[in-house]
């Protein structure tokens, strides 16, 4: 998987900017606040249809404009062990296969021409593939990426919703059915919670819930199964720098029985109390010095040092790359946002090695951190 070109128009601080990326390691160097993270955000937007940091999508539009446009050209190449026998010719054809991805953002209305009075309604977000409009479910996942930034430490230490979001971001990229199931589940959940509220407030009959129960069980089951599959995959990933990490899936299953069990509480709370929207997982680190001790596995969020937590996240991110590759036959583009300054020498070397295994785009304020990655770096200077 490659991103060859990127063009930004009125995206964040870039009024008009064009980038070309090499197939290997690309390093974007520039001082703080020059827009390095914004570039990765725009690539992530082309991949997932979403931002990893904006609360409202219109935050991504240049303050001085009412429309932003992001265009990327991506190239495909299946990985060697994807199970398909391919001739040299086929491989060349794959490399030539290019897809144009485009996202257009507005604040809901745009000015037509010079007249500030001439305002028209416009969709807030449009996504196109090779010029054809697509729904989010068909747009996302074409460009595969794995993103790693300093905020990812939150994955270990912060609230469950951040971990669920992470699971969704990985699985949505590789599985259209997962995207469909998630959308359907979220919608169903809102409807069901509204009904629970009406049951409590208006004495509506519980039989109204039956349809939504079925819908949530069917989709929730699929979501839980896929999440379990990914977590198993991560757990089978090799140890990392002699540290033995694991993930423990704390799954909130949804079934007729479980819904029955909480039927009074959920009406009282007017909210659905079981299901994958309540999932979590925990990072564990095997206590190497005391491997035979009872409860030898430590909860990384409580007992891990910052360094260990960072390595735990890196271990999961590495597994994410491999999982996307295994599930789609394409190695994702690795996006590393300003992580080198936080790593010590040994870990920097690990990440530098990892960066060479696929197309990688690294941002840094300090070029000397990436000196270790010597092989044909593309350097993009900003500012
Ligand atoms: N919607 C926007 N319009 C214009 N500038 C923006 C917008 N959103 C953020 N910025 C600017 O982008 C800059 C931060 O970019 P960022 O990518 O975080 O920098 P870096 O990663 O290089 O430190 C800030 O100067 C901020 O004011
Ligand atoms: Mg930044």
Short mmCIF file of C-alpha atoms and ligand atoms in Angstrom, two decimals:
data_model
loop_
_atom_site.label_atom_id
_atom_site.label_comp_id
_atom_site.label_asym_id
_atom_site.label_seq_id
_atom_site.Cartn_x
_atom_site.Cartn_y
_atom_site.Cartn_z
CA UNK A 1 0.00 0.00 0.00
CA UNK A 2 1.38 3.39 -0.95
CA UNK A 3 0.32 6.98 -0.80
CA UNK A 4 2.08 8.63 -3.73
CA UNK A 5 0.66 12.12 -3.73
CA UNK A 6 -1.29 14.40 -1.44
CA UNK A 7 -2.85 17.76 -2.27
CA UNK A 8 -4.33 19.99 0.42
CA UNK A 9 -6.60 22.93 -0.21
CA UNK A 10 -7.68 25.07 2.73
CA UNK A 11 -7.05 22.15 5.04
CA UNK A 12 -6.06 23.49 8.51
CA UNK A 13 -3.08 25.85 7.99
CA UNK A 14 -2.42 24.75 4.40
CA UNK A 15 -4.18 26.98 1.90
CA UNK A 16 -2.60 25.15 -1.01
CA UNK A 17 0.08 22.51 -0.69
CA UNK A 18 1.20 19.46 -2.62
CA UNK A 19 3.31 16.54 -1.41
CA UNK A 20 4.90 13.57 -3.14
CA UNK A 21 5.99 10.61 -1.07
CA UNK A 22 8.62 7.98 -1.76
CA UNK A 23 8.01 4.25 -1.38
CA UNK A 24 10.23 3.92 1.68
CA UNK A 25 10.72 6.13 4.69
CA UNK A 26 9.57 9.72 4.35
CA UNK A 27 10.55 12.23 6.99
CA UNK A 28 8.68 15.49 7.40
CA UNK A 29 10.86 17.93 9.30
CA UNK A 30 9.81 21.31 10.60
CA UNK A 31 9.46 23.47 13.71
CA UNK A 32 6.50 23.29 16.06
CA UNK A 33 3.10 24.43 14.82
CA UNK A 34 4.15 24.33 11.18
CA UNK A 35 1.48 21.74 10.35
CA UNK A 36 3.23 18.33 10.55
CA UNK A 37 0.48 16.62 12.51
CA UNK A 38 -2.08 18.25 10.22
CA UNK A 39 -0.54 16.45 7.24
CA UNK A 40 -0.89 13.08 8.95
CA UNK A 41 -4.43 13.99 9.96
CA UNK A 42 -5.30 14.60 6.31
CA UNK A 43 -3.87 11.21 5.30
CA UNK A 44 -5.78 9.54 8.11
CA UNK A 45 -8.92 11.31 6.90
CA UNK A 46 -8.46 9.81 3.44
CA UNK A 47 -8.04 6.41 5.04
CA UNK A 48 -10.87 6.37 7.57
CA UNK A 49 -13.10 9.28 6.56
CA UNK A 50 -12.54 10.68 10.05
CA UNK A 51 -10.14 12.84 12.00
CA UNK A 52 -8.10 11.44 14.88
CA UNK A 53 -8.20 14.71 16.77
CA UNK A 54 -10.94 17.11 15.62
CA UNK A 55 -14.04 17.08 17.76
CA UNK A 56 -16.01 18.72 14.97
CA UNK A 57 -14.99 17.95 11.43
CA UNK A 58 -15.25 21.58 10.36
CA UNK A 59 -12.28 22.34 12.63
CA UNK A 60 -10.20 20.93 9.78
CA UNK A 61 -11.28 23.67 7.39
CA UNK A 62 -8.92 26.67 7.18
CA UNK A 63 -10.26 29.40 9.49
CA UNK A 64 -10.44 31.75 6.52
CA UNK A 65 -12.30 29.47 4.18
CA UNK A 66 -15.62 27.65 4.01
CA UNK A 67 -14.49 24.64 2.01
CA UNK A 68 -11.53 22.26 2.35
CA UNK A 69 -10.41 19.71 -0.17
CA UNK A 70 -8.02 16.82 0.37
CA UNK A 71 -6.92 14.66 -2.55
CA UNK A 72 -4.60 11.70 -2.44
CA UNK A 73 -3.34 9.24 -4.98
CA UNK A 74 -2.77 5.78 -3.59
CA UNK A 75 -1.12 2.76 -5.16
CA UNK A 76 -1.68 -0.88 -4.45
CA UNK A 77 0.59 -3.84 -4.20
CA UNK A 78 -0.41 -7.09 -2.57
CA UNK A 79 2.16 -8.50 -0.18
CA UNK A 80 4.12 -11.58 -1.25
CA UNK A 81 2.58 -14.02 1.18
CA UNK A 82 -1.02 -13.03 0.55
CA UNK A 83 -1.64 -16.51 -0.81
CA UNK A 84 -1.88 -15.46 -4.43
CA UNK A 85 0.63 -16.64 -7.03
CA UNK A 86 1.44 -13.64 -9.13
CA UNK A 87 3.65 -13.22 -12.15
CA UNK A 88 6.05 -10.32 -12.52
CA UNK A 89 3.63 -8.81 -15.01
CA UNK A 90 0.74 -8.97 -12.58
CA UNK A 91 2.86 -7.32 -9.92
CA UNK A 92 3.75 -4.52 -12.29
CA UNK A 93 0.08 -4.10 -13.15
CA UNK A 94 -0.78 -3.91 -9.47
CA UNK A 95 1.77 -1.18 -8.93
CA UNK A 96 0.28 0.82 -11.74
CA UNK A 97 -3.18 0.51 -10.31
CA UNK A 98 -3.89 3.89 -8.77
CA UNK A 99 -6.87 5.16 -6.86
CA UNK A 100 -7.77 8.79 -6.37
CA UNK A 101 -9.28 9.50 -2.97
CA UNK A 102 -10.91 12.82 -2.27
CA UNK A 103 -12.65 14.42 0.68
CA UNK A 104 -14.43 17.76 0.65
CA UNK A 105 -15.45 19.45 3.90
CA UNK A 106 -17.74 22.42 4.43
CA UNK A 107 -19.45 24.14 7.36
CA UNK A 108 -22.82 23.29 5.88
CA UNK A 109 -23.01 26.21 3.51
CA UNK A 110 -20.78 27.88 0.96
CA UNK A 111 -20.63 31.27 -0.65
CA UNK A 112 -21.21 31.25 -4.40
CA UNK A 113 -19.01 33.70 -6.29
CA UNK A 114 -17.97 37.06 -4.81
CA UNK A 115 -21.30 38.04 -3.31
CA UNK A 116 -21.31 37.37 0.46
CA UNK A 117 -25.14 37.35 0.34
CA UNK A 118 -25.17 34.46 -2.07
CA UNK A 119 -24.97 31.53 0.32
CA UNK A 120 -25.99 28.00 -0.55
CA UNK A 121 -26.47 24.93 1.57
CA UNK A 122 -23.80 22.28 1.02
CA UNK A 123 -23.14 18.81 2.45
CA UNK A 124 -20.69 18.93 5.36
CA UNK A 125 -18.63 16.09 4.00
CA UNK A 126 -18.29 14.50 0.61
CA UNK A 127 -16.08 11.54 -0.20
CA UNK A 128 -15.12 10.47 -3.69
CA UNK A 129 -13.20 7.58 -5.18
CA UNK A 130 -11.86 8.22 -8.66
CA UNK A 131 -14.31 11.09 -8.90
CA UNK A 132 -17.38 9.09 -7.89
CA UNK A 133 -19.23 9.96 -4.66
CA UNK A 134 -19.12 7.21 -2.04
CA UNK A 135 -20.68 6.54 1.32
CA UNK A 136 -18.34 6.41 4.31
CA UNK A 137 -18.70 2.64 4.48
CA UNK A 138 -17.36 2.29 0.93
CA UNK A 139 -14.79 5.08 1.12
CA UNK A 140 -12.93 4.10 4.25
CA UNK A 141 -10.48 1.23 4.22
CA UNK A 142 -9.20 1.72 0.69
CA UNK A 143 -6.06 3.43 1.94
CA UNK A 144 -4.83 1.38 4.87
CA UNK A 145 -2.80 3.13 7.55
CA UNK A 146 -1.51 2.52 11.06
CA UNK A 147 -0.99 5.67 13.08
CA UNK A 148 1.24 6.07 16.12
CA UNK A 149 1.63 9.29 18.09
CA UNK A 150 2.42 10.42 21.65
CA UNK A 151 -1.30 10.46 22.52
CA UNK A 152 -1.44 6.68 22.01
CA UNK A 153 -0.16 6.25 25.55
CA UNK A 154 -3.77 7.05 26.47
CA UNK A 155 -4.59 3.61 25.16
CA UNK A 156 -3.05 2.13 28.29
CA UNK A 157 -3.93 4.76 30.85
CA UNK A 158 -7.19 6.42 29.85
CA UNK A 159 -10.84 5.42 29.71
CA UNK A 160 -12.34 2.35 27.98
CA UNK A 161 -13.94 4.45 25.25
CA UNK A 162 -10.46 5.20 23.88
CA UNK A 163 -9.68 1.48 23.67
CA UNK A 164 -13.00 0.74 21.97
CA UNK A 165 -12.30 3.50 19.48
CA UNK A 166 -8.95 1.91 18.75
CA UNK A 167 -10.51 -1.53 18.18
CA UNK A 168 -13.06 0.05 15.86
CA UNK A 169 -10.44 1.98 13.92
CA UNK A 170 -8.47 -1.20 13.20
CA UNK A 171 -11.39 -3.46 12.42
CA UNK A 172 -13.27 -0.87 10.38
CA UNK A 173 -10.28 -0.56 8.10
CA UNK A 174 -10.14 -4.22 7.23
CA UNK A 175 -13.75 -5.34 7.28
CA UNK A 176 -16.69 -3.72 5.51
CA UNK A 177 -19.10 -5.95 7.41
CA UNK A 178 -17.66 -4.60 10.67
CA UNK A 179 -18.27 -1.04 9.47
CA UNK A 180 -21.84 -1.96 8.61
CA UNK A 181 -22.43 -3.76 11.90
CA UNK A 182 -20.99 -0.84 13.93
CA UNK A 183 -23.18 1.73 12.22
CA UNK A 184 -26.25 -0.43 12.63
CA UNK A 185 -25.42 -1.16 16.27
CA UNK A 186 -24.90 2.52 17.15
CA UNK A 187 -28.14 3.53 15.51
CA UNK A 188 -30.02 0.69 17.18
CA UNK A 189 -28.53 1.56 20.53
CA UNK A 190 -29.75 5.15 20.32
CA UNK A 191 -33.25 3.97 19.38
CA UNK A 192 -33.31 1.39 22.12
CA UNK A 193 -32.16 3.87 24.78
CA UNK A 194 -34.86 6.27 23.68
CA UNK A 195 -37.44 3.52 24.08
CA UNK A 196 -36.12 2.61 27.53
CA UNK A 197 -36.61 6.22 28.49
CA UNK A 198 -40.18 6.15 27.21
CA UNK A 199 -40.85 2.89 29.04
CA UNK A 200 -39.73 4.56 32.24
CA UNK A 201 -41.38 7.94 31.66
CA UNK A 202 -44.50 7.05 29.67
CA UNK A 203 -45.11 3.48 30.66
CA UNK A 204 -44.65 2.20 27.13
CA UNK A 205 -44.74 -1.59 26.81
CA UNK A 206 -41.48 -3.53 26.91
CA UNK A 207 -42.57 -5.48 23.84
CA UNK A 208 -41.48 -2.45 21.82
CA UNK A 209 -37.92 -3.47 22.57
CA UNK A 210 -38.03 -6.85 20.83
CA UNK A 211 -37.04 -5.62 17.40
CA UNK A 212 -34.10 -3.60 18.76
CA UNK A 213 -32.98 -6.46 20.98
CA UNK A 214 -32.66 -8.69 17.91
CA UNK A 215 -30.82 -6.02 15.96
CA UNK A 216 -28.35 -5.32 18.77
CA UNK A 217 -27.75 -8.99 19.48
CA UNK A 218 -27.05 -9.80 15.85
CA UNK A 219 -24.66 -6.89 15.25
CA UNK A 220 -23.20 -6.90 18.74
CA UNK A 221 -22.30 -10.53 18.38
CA UNK A 222 -20.41 -9.85 15.17
CA UNK A 223 -18.57 -6.89 16.73
CA UNK A 224 -17.55 -8.90 19.82
CA UNK A 225 -16.36 -11.82 17.70
CA UNK A 226 -14.17 -9.62 15.52
CA UNK A 227 -12.75 -7.78 18.52
CA UNK A 228 -11.90 -11.09 20.17
CA UNK A 229 -10.25 -12.27 16.98
CA UNK A 230 -8.04 -9.17 16.82
CA UNK A 231 -7.10 -9.38 20.49
CA UNK A 232 -6.17 -13.05 20.03
CA UNK A 233 -4.01 -12.05 17.09
CA UNK A 234 -2.24 -9.41 19.18
CA UNK A 235 -1.64 -11.93 21.96
CA UNK A 236 -0.02 -14.32 19.52
CA UNK A 237 2.37 -11.60 18.37
CA UNK A 238 5.96 -12.18 19.43
CA UNK A 239 7.37 -10.76 22.65
CA UNK A 240 8.80 -7.35 22.38
CA UNK A 241 12.31 -6.49 23.54
CA UNK A 242 12.10 -9.36 26.03
CA UNK A 243 8.98 -7.92 27.56
CA UNK A 244 6.03 -10.23 27.61
CA UNK A 245 2.88 -8.17 27.11
CA UNK A 246 -0.65 -9.45 26.77
CA UNK A 247 -4.14 -8.05 26.37
CA UNK A 248 -7.10 -9.23 28.36
CA UNK A 249 -10.42 -8.72 26.63
CA UNK A 250 -13.11 -7.61 29.05
CA UNK A 251 -16.05 -8.28 26.79
CA UNK A 252 -19.59 -7.20 27.54
CA UNK A 253 -21.58 -9.82 25.68
CA UNK A 254 -25.11 -9.13 24.55
CA UNK A 255 -27.72 -11.88 24.45
CA UNK A 256 -31.40 -12.49 25.29
CA UNK A 257 -30.34 -13.85 28.66
CA UNK A 258 -28.09 -10.95 29.54
CA UNK A 259 -30.74 -8.42 28.50
CA UNK A 260 -33.28 -10.24 30.69
CA UNK A 261 -30.87 -10.22 33.58
CA UNK A 262 -30.60 -6.42 33.54
CA UNK A 263 -34.13 -5.63 32.43
CA UNK A 264 -35.17 -3.61 35.47
CA UNK A 265 -31.89 -1.78 35.92
CA UNK A 266 -31.81 -0.70 32.30
CA UNK A 267 -35.28 0.82 32.45
CA UNK A 268 -34.35 2.61 35.65
CA UNK A 269 -31.19 3.93 33.99
CA UNK A 270 -32.91 4.44 30.61
CA UNK A 271 -29.81 3.04 28.98
CA UNK A 272 -28.66 -0.30 27.59
CA UNK A 273 -26.31 -1.82 30.12
CA UNK A 274 -24.78 -4.74 28.21
CA UNK A 275 -23.15 -5.02 24.82
CA UNK A 276 -19.91 -4.15 23.04
CA UNK A 277 -20.45 -0.44 23.70
CA UNK A 278 -19.34 -1.42 27.22
CA UNK A 279 -16.29 -3.45 26.16
CA UNK A 280 -12.81 -2.87 27.44
CA UNK A 281 -9.41 -4.51 27.39
CA UNK A 282 -6.51 -4.38 29.80
CA UNK A 283 -2.77 -4.32 29.11
CA UNK A 284 -0.81 -6.87 31.13
CA UNK A 285 2.90 -7.30 31.55
CA UNK A 286 4.36 -10.56 32.73
CA UNK A 287 6.51 -10.03 35.73
CA UNK A 288 9.76 -11.38 34.30
CA UNK A 289 11.66 -11.40 37.59
CA UNK A 290 8.89 -13.22 39.28
CA UNK A 291 7.32 -15.25 36.50
CA UNK A 292 6.15 -18.07 38.75
CA UNK A 293 4.60 -15.86 41.35
CA UNK A 294 0.88 -15.91 41.72
CA UNK A 295 -0.69 -13.02 39.84
CA UNK A 296 2.59 -12.57 38.01
CA UNK A 297 0.84 -10.49 35.37
CA UNK A 298 0.81 -6.85 36.25
CA UNK A 299 -1.78 -4.38 35.05
CA UNK A 300 0.31 -2.05 32.90
CA UNK A 301 -1.87 0.97 33.55
CA UNK A 302 -1.39 0.68 37.30
CA UNK A 303 2.11 -0.69 37.69
CA UNK A 304 3.93 -0.03 34.43
CA UNK A 305 6.52 2.70 34.07
CA UNK A 306 5.97 5.26 31.32
CA UNK A 307 8.61 3.45 29.29
CA UNK A 308 6.91 0.07 29.70
CA UNK A 309 3.55 1.57 28.83
CA UNK A 310 5.01 3.11 25.72
CA UNK A 311 6.47 -0.25 24.70
CA UNK A 312 3.14 -1.94 25.34
CA UNK A 313 1.48 0.45 22.94
CA UNK A 314 4.22 -0.05 20.38
CA UNK A 315 3.76 -3.81 20.66
CA UNK A 316 0.04 -3.43 19.92
CA UNK A 317 0.72 -1.04 17.05
CA UNK A 318 3.13 -3.49 15.49
CA UNK A 319 0.50 -6.19 15.77
CA UNK A 320 -2.00 -3.80 14.18
CA UNK A 321 0.25 -3.41 11.12
CA UNK A 322 0.54 -7.18 10.81
CA UNK A 323 -3.15 -7.73 11.37
CA UNK A 324 -4.16 -5.31 8.63
CA UNK A 325 -1.65 -6.94 6.32
CA UNK A 326 -2.90 -10.42 7.12
CA UNK A 327 -6.55 -9.51 6.71
CA UNK A 328 -6.31 -7.47 3.53
CA UNK A 329 -3.19 -8.69 1.76
CA UNK A 330 -1.84 -5.14 1.80
CA UNK A 331 0.75 -3.76 4.17
CA UNK A 332 -0.58 -0.46 5.57
CA UNK A 333 1.27 2.83 5.45
CA UNK A 334 2.80 3.59 8.84
CA UNK A 335 2.30 7.13 10.13
CA UNK A 336 4.54 8.13 13.04
CA UNK A 337 3.81 11.51 14.57
CA UNK A 338 6.67 13.01 16.51
CA UNK A 339 7.38 9.97 18.66
CA UNK A 340 11.18 9.88 18.57
CA UNK A 341 11.76 12.59 21.13
CA UNK A 342 9.96 10.44 23.70
CA UNK A 343 11.88 7.23 23.06
CA UNK A 344 15.20 6.21 24.46
CA UNK A 345 18.08 5.07 22.28
CA UNK A 346 17.19 1.37 22.20
CA UNK A 347 13.55 1.91 21.38
CA UNK A 348 14.39 4.47 18.75
CA UNK A 349 16.43 1.78 17.02
CA UNK A 350 13.47 -0.61 17.12
CA UNK A 351 11.13 1.93 15.58
CA UNK A 352 13.73 2.84 12.95
CA UNK A 353 13.91 -0.82 11.89
CA UNK A 354 10.14 -1.08 11.85
CA UNK A 355 9.88 2.01 9.66
CA UNK A 356 11.71 0.23 6.85
CA UNK A 357 9.18 -2.60 6.56
CA UNK A 358 6.63 -0.57 4.58
CA UNK A 359 6.04 2.95 3.36
CA UNK A 360 6.37 5.13 6.44
CA UNK A 361 5.77 8.81 6.99
CA UNK A 362 7.50 10.24 10.04
CA UNK A 363 7.17 13.74 11.40
CA UNK A 364 9.79 15.28 13.65
CA UNK A 365 10.96 18.68 14.77
CA UNK A 366 14.51 17.39 15.04
CA UNK A 367 16.05 15.70 12.06
CA UNK A 368 18.86 14.07 13.97
CA UNK A 369 16.47 11.58 15.59
CA UNK A 370 15.92 9.90 12.27
CA UNK A 371 19.55 9.80 11.21
CA UNK A 372 19.48 6.10 12.13
CA UNK A 373 17.22 5.33 9.20
CA UNK A 374 19.76 5.75 6.49
CA UNK A 375 18.40 3.85 3.51
CA UNK A 376 17.15 6.33 0.95
CA UNK A 377 15.15 8.67 3.12
CA UNK A 378 12.93 11.20 1.50
CA UNK A 379 13.14 14.39 3.47
CA UNK A 380 10.36 16.94 3.23
CA UNK A 381 11.25 20.25 4.85
CA UNK A 382 8.56 22.56 6.12
CA UNK A 383 9.01 26.16 7.18
N1 LIG B 1 -8.64 25.14 10.84
C1 LIG B 1 -7.42 25.69 10.85
N2 LIG B 1 -7.12 26.73 10.01
C2 LIG B 1 -5.90 27.29 10.01
N3 LIG B 1 -4.89 26.90 10.80
C3 LIG B 1 -5.13 25.86 11.65
C4 LIG B 1 -6.38 25.22 11.71
N4 LIG B 1 -6.32 24.24 12.65
C5 LIG B 1 -5.07 24.30 13.15
N5 LIG B 1 -4.35 25.27 12.56
C6 LIG B 1 -2.95 25.64 12.84
O1 LIG B 1 -2.12 24.53 12.63
C7 LIG B 1 -0.98 24.67 13.47
C8 LIG B 1 -0.66 23.39 14.20
O2 LIG B 1 -0.38 22.43 13.28
P1 LIG B 1 0.24 21.04 13.74
O3 LIG B 1 0.09 20.12 12.59
O4 LIG B 1 -0.30 20.60 15.04
O5 LIG B 1 1.78 21.46 13.92
P2 LIG B 1 3.03 20.54 14.24
O6 LIG B 1 2.58 19.14 14.27
O7 LIG B 1 3.98 20.82 13.11
O8 LIG B 1 3.55 21.04 15.55
C9 LIG B 1 -1.26 25.75 14.46
O9 LIG B 1 -0.50 26.88 14.12
C10 LIG B 1 -2.75 26.02 14.28
O10 LIG B 1 -3.06 27.36 14.51
MG1 LIG B 2 2.55 17.82 15.85
#
